[in-house]
Short mmCIF file of C-alpha atoms in Angstrom, two decimals:
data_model
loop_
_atom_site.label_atom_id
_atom_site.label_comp_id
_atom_site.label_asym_id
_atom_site.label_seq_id
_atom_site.Cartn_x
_atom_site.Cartn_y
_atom_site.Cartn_z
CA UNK A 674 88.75 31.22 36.77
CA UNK A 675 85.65 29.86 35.05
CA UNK A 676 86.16 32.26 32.02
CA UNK A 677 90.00 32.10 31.92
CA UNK A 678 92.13 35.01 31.98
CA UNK A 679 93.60 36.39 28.86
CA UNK A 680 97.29 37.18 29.67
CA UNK A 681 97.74 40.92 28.66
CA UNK A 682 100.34 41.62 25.56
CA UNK A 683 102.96 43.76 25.65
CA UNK A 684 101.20 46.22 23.31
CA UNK A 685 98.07 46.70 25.90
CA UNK A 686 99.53 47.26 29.00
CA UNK A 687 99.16 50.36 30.29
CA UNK A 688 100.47 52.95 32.64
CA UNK A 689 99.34 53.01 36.13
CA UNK A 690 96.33 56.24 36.40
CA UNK A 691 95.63 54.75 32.66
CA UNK A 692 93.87 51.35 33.23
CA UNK A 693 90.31 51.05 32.34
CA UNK A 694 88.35 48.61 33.33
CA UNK A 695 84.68 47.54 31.86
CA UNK A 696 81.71 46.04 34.08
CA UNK A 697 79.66 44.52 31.67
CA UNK A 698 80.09 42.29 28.81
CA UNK A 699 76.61 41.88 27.37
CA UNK A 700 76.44 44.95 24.71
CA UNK A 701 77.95 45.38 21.65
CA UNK A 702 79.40 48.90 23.33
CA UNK A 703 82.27 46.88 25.18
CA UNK A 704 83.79 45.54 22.34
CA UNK A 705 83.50 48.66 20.08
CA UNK A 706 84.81 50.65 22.91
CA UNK A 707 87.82 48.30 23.86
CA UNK A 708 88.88 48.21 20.38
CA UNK A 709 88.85 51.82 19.22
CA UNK A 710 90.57 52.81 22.92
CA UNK A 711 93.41 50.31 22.46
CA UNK A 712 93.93 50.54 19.25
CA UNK A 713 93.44 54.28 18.99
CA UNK A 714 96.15 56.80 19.02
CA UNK A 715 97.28 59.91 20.48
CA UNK A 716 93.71 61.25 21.35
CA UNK A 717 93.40 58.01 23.73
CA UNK A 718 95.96 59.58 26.20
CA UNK A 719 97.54 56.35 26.67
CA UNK A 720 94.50 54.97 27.92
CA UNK A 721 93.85 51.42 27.48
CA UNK A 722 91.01 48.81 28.54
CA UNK A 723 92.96 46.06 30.36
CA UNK A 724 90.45 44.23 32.54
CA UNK A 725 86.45 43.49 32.62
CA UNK A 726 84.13 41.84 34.42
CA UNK A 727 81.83 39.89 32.02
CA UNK A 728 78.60 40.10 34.34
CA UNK A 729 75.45 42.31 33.73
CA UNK A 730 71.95 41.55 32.61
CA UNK A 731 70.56 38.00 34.85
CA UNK A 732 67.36 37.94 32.09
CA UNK A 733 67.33 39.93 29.11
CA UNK A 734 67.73 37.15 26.18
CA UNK A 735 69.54 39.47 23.67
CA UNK A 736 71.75 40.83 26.62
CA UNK A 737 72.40 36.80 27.37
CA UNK A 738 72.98 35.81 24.01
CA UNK A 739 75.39 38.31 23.18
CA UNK A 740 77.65 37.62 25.83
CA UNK A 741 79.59 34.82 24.83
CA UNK A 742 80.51 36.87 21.51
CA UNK A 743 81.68 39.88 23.76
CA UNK A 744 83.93 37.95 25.90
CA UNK A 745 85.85 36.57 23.31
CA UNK A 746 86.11 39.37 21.33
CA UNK A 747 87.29 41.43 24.06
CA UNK A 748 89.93 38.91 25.66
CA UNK A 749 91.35 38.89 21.50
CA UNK A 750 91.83 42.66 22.08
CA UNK A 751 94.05 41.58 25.03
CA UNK A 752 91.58 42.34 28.27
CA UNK A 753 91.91 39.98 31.08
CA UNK A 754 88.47 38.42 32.68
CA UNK A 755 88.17 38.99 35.83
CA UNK A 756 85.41 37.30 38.56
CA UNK A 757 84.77 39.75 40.14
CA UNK A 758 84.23 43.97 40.20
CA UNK A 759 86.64 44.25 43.51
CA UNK A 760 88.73 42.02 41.42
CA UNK A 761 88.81 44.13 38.79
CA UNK A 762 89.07 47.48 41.08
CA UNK A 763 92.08 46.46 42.18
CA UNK A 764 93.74 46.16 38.31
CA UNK A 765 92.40 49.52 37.00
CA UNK A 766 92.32 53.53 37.51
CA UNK A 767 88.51 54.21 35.70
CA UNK A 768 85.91 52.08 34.61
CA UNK A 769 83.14 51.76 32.18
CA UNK A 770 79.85 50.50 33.47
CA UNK A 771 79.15 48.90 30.14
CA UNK A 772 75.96 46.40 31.62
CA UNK A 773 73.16 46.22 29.40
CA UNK A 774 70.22 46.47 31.80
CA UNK A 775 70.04 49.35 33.80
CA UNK A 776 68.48 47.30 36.57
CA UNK A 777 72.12 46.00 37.78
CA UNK A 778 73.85 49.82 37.84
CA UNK A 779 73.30 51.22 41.27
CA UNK A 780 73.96 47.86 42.62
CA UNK A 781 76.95 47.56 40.25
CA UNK A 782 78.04 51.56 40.59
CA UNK A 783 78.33 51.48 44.27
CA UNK A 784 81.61 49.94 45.27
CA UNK A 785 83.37 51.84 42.27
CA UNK A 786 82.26 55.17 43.96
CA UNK A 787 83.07 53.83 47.04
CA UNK A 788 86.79 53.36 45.50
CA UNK A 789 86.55 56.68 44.04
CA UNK A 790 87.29 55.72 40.47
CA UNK A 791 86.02 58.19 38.07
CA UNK A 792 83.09 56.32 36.02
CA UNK A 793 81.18 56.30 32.75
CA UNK A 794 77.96 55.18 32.87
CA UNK A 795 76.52 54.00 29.66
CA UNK A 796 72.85 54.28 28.58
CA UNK A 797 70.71 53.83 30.29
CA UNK A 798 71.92 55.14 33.59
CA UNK A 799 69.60 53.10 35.49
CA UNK A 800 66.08 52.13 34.99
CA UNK A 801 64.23 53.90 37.21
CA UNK A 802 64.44 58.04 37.62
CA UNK A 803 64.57 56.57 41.64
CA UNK A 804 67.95 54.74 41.08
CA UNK A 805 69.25 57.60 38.38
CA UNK A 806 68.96 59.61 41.90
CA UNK A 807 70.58 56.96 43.99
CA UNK A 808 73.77 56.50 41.94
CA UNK A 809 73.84 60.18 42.04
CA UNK A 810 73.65 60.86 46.08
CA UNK A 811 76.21 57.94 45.62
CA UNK A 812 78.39 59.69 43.40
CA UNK A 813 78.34 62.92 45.28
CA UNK A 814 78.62 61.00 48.84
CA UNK A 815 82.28 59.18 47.87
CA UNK A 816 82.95 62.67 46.16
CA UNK A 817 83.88 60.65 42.33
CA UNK A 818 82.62 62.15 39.51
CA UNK A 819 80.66 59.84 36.92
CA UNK A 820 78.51 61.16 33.57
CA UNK A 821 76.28 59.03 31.53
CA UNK A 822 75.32 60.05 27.59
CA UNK A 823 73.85 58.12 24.49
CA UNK A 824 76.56 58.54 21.77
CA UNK A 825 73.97 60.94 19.54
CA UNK A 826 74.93 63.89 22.54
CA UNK A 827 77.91 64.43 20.26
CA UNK A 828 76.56 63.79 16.91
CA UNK A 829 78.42 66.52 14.57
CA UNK A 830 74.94 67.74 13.52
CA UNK A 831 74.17 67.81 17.19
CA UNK A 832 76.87 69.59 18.09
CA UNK A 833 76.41 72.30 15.03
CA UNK A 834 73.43 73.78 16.68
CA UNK A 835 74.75 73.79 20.26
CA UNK A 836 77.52 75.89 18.75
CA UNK A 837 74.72 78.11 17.58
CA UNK A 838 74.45 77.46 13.65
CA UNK A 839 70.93 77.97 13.96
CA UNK A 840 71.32 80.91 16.47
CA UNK A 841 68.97 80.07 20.09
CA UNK A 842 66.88 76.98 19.28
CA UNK A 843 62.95 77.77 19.01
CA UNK A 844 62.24 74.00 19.18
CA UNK A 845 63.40 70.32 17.86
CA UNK A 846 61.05 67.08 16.63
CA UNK A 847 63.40 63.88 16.69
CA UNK A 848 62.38 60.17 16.19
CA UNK A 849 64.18 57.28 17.63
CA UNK A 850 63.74 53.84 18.02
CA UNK A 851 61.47 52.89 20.76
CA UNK A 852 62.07 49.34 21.48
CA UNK A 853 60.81 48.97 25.55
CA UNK A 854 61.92 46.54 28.17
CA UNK A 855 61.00 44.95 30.83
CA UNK A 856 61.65 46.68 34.50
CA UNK A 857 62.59 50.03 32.55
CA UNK A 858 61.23 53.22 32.10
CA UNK A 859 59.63 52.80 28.75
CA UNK A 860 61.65 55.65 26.91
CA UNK A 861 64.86 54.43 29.24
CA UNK A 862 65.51 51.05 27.33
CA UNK A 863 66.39 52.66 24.05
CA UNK A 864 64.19 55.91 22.88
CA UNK A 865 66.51 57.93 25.62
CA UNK A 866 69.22 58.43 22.22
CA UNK A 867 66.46 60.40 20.87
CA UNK A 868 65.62 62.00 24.40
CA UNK A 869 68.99 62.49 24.75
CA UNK A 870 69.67 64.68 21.63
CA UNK A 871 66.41 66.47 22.29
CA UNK A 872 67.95 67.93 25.50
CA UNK A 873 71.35 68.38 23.94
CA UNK A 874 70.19 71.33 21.60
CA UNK A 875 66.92 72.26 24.12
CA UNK A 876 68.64 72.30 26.75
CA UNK A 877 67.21 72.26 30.66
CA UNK A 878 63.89 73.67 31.68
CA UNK A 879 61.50 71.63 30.51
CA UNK A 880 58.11 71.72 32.75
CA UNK A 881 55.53 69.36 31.82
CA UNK A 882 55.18 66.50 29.18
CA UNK A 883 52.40 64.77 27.42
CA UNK A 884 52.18 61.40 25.51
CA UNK A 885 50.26 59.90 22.39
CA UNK A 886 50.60 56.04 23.18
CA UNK A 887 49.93 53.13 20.78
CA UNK A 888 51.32 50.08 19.92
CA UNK A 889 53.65 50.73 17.21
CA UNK A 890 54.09 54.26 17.71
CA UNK A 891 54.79 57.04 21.04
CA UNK A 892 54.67 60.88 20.00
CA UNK A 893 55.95 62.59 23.63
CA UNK A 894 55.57 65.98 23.69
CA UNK A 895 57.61 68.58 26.36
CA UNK A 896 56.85 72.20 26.65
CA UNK A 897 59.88 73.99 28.32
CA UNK A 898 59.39 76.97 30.55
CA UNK A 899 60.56 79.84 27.78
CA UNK A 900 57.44 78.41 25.91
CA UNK A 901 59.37 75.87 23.57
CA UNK A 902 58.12 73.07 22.42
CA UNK A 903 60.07 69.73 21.62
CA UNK A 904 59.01 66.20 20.87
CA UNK A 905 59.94 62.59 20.64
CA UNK A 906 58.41 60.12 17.95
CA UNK A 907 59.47 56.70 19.42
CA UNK A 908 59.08 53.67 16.76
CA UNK A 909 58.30 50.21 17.28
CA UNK A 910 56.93 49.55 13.79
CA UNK A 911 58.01 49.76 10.38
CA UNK A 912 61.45 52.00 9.52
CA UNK A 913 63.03 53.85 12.19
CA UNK A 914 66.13 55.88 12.46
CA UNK A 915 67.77 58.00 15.46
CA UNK A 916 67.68 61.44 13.71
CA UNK A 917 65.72 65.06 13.90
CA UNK A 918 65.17 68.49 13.06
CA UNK A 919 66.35 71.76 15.15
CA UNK A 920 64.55 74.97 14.56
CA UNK A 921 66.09 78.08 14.90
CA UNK A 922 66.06 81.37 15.22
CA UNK A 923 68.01 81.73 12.04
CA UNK A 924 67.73 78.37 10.48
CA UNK A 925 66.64 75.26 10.50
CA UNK A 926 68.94 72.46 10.82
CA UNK A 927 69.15 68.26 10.73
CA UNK A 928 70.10 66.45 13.86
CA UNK A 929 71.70 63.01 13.52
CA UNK A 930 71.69 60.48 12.25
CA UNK A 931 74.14 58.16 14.03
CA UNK A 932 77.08 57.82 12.41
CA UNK A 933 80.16 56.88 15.37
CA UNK A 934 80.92 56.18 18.64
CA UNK A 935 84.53 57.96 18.63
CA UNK A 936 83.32 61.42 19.39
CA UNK A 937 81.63 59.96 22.56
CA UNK A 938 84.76 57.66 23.11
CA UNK A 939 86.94 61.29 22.47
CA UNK A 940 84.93 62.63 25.67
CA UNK A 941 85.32 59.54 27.88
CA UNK A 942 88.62 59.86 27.92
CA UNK A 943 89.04 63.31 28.47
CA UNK A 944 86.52 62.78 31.28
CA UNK A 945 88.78 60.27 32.70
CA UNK A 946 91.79 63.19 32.40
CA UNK A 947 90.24 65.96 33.96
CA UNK A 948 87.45 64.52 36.00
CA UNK A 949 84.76 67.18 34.43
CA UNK A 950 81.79 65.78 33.29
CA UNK A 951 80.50 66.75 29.86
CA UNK A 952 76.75 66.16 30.95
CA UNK A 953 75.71 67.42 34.18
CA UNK A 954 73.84 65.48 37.24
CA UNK A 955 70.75 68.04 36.87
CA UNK A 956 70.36 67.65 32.78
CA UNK A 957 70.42 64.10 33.37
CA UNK A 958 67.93 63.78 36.43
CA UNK A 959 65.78 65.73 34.57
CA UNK A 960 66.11 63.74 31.36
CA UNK A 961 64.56 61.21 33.72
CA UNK A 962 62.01 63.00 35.25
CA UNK A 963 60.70 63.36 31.24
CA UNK A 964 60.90 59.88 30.87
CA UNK A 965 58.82 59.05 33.92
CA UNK A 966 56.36 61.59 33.33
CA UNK A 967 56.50 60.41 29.78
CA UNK A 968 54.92 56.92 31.33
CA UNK A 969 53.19 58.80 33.83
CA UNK A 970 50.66 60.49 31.20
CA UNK A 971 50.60 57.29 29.56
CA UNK A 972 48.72 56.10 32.66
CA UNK A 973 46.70 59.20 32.30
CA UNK A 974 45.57 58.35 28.88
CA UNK A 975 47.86 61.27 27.48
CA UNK A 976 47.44 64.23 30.13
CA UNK A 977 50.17 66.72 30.55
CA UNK A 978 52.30 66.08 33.51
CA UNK A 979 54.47 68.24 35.27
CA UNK A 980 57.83 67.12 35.66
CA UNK A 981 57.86 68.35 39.63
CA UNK A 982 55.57 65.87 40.00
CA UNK A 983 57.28 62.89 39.27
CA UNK A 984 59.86 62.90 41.74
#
């Protein structure tokens, strides 16, 4: 095996129904992951990451680069490399499709489904709102439930204003990071944390968006079909942070910033015990139908664009 396989320690082996397995080597997520699950306690279920397939972006540099660093890390927390994903289908129970480009998912998605192994799909989902859809029908073809969310989802502050400490939310204004890539979405590559916990305390229904492009600087604006407003300030220049503000019916409250992945990791796993997903398919389809009509009126010089019409 031309990465060698790690042989698995007593102290990581895991019960059959309990084996994760991670597609995708070439984010930092993998190792952070691996380590908190298998070294976590009692709230990991028994759950443990015990095989991976190192393979994901073919051409992002900082995807590339990073690679080597994951690998090793990840075989120290006693993972064994495998060469291939029906390799590694045939050593584990669940996965994590941990790939940093979103161009490789529906390829890379497909003969998990096909297994019927449930699935996490880390950010971004896919590149394109046409292969968000594909890995969907996929999904709901082989009958195996999957959910994708960026980490700020269950953010405590987040989470404070879903449970209503503001009362119904009027609106929310978040800023993000907005750092674009090649072959995605422009909001898809990394602005879709903030997107994310803009839908998380708007919730579904919103109609039509509108964007403000410049260099260093997207403001995205969506107008829901109550009448709400929400927006998105993605940076590209000077200091930038993944954080926001909630407005409420009786108060106004902070959203973010990122502080840990364990409350995400704390829903993977029970995800991977009941087979619910915490985020539905239509919340995230139409997360992506924002972000396309987000690059949509970019093309239109900053028009409003209904989200119907990007499909």
């Amino acid at each position: 095996m031309p990465f060698g396989s790690a042989s698995l320690t007593e102290g990581f082996l895991s019960p059959s129904g309990k084996r994760i397995g991670i597609i995708g080597l070439d984010t930092s997520h993998s190792q952070v992951f691996t380590e908190a699950i298998n070294n976590g306690g009692p709230e990991m279920a028994g759950y443990k990451v015990v095989a991976a397939y190192p393979h994901g972006s073919k051409d992002i540099p900082s995807a590339l680069e990073m690679k080597p660093k994951i690998i090793e890390a990840v075989k120290a927390a006693g993972v064994e490399i495998v060469d291939s994903i029906e390799e590694l289908l045939t050593k584990v129970d669940v996965v994590l499709l941990e790939s940093n480009d979103g161009r490789t998912h529906y390829e890379q998605a497909l003969p998990v489904l096909r297994a019927g192994k449930r699935m996490f799909i880390d950010k971004p989902v896919a590149a394109t709102l046409n292969d968000a859809k594909r890995i969907y029908a996929a999904a709901n073809r082989f009958n195996t439930p999957i959910f994708t969310s960026s980490a700020l989802r269950f953010d405590k502050n987040v989470q404070k204003v879903v449970q209503g400490s503001i009362g119904n939310v009027m609106g929310a204004d978040v800023y993000t990071p907005g750092t674009l890539e090649r072959g995605h979405l422009d909001l898809a590559w990394y602005a879709i944390h903030g997107v994310e916990m803009l839908f998380t305390v708007m919730g579904e229904g919103c109609t039509s968006v509108s964007r403000i492009y410049q260099k260093s600087t997207d403001v995205i604006t969506g107008v829901w079909k109550d009448g709400r407003i929400g927006t998105v300030r993605a940076i590209r220049e000077g200091a930038s942070n993944i954080a926001g503000t909630a407005f409420g019916e009786k108060g106004i409250a902070p959203l973010g910033p990122f502080s840990s992945y364990d409350p995400l990791i704390n829903q993977i796993i029970s995800f991977f015990e009941t087979g619910e997903p915490p985020v539905s398919q239509a919340e995230t389809i139409e997360i992506f139908s924002f972000i396309k009509a987000a690059d949509v009126s970019k093309e239109k010089d900053g028009l409003a664009v209904n989200l119907n019409t990007v499909g």
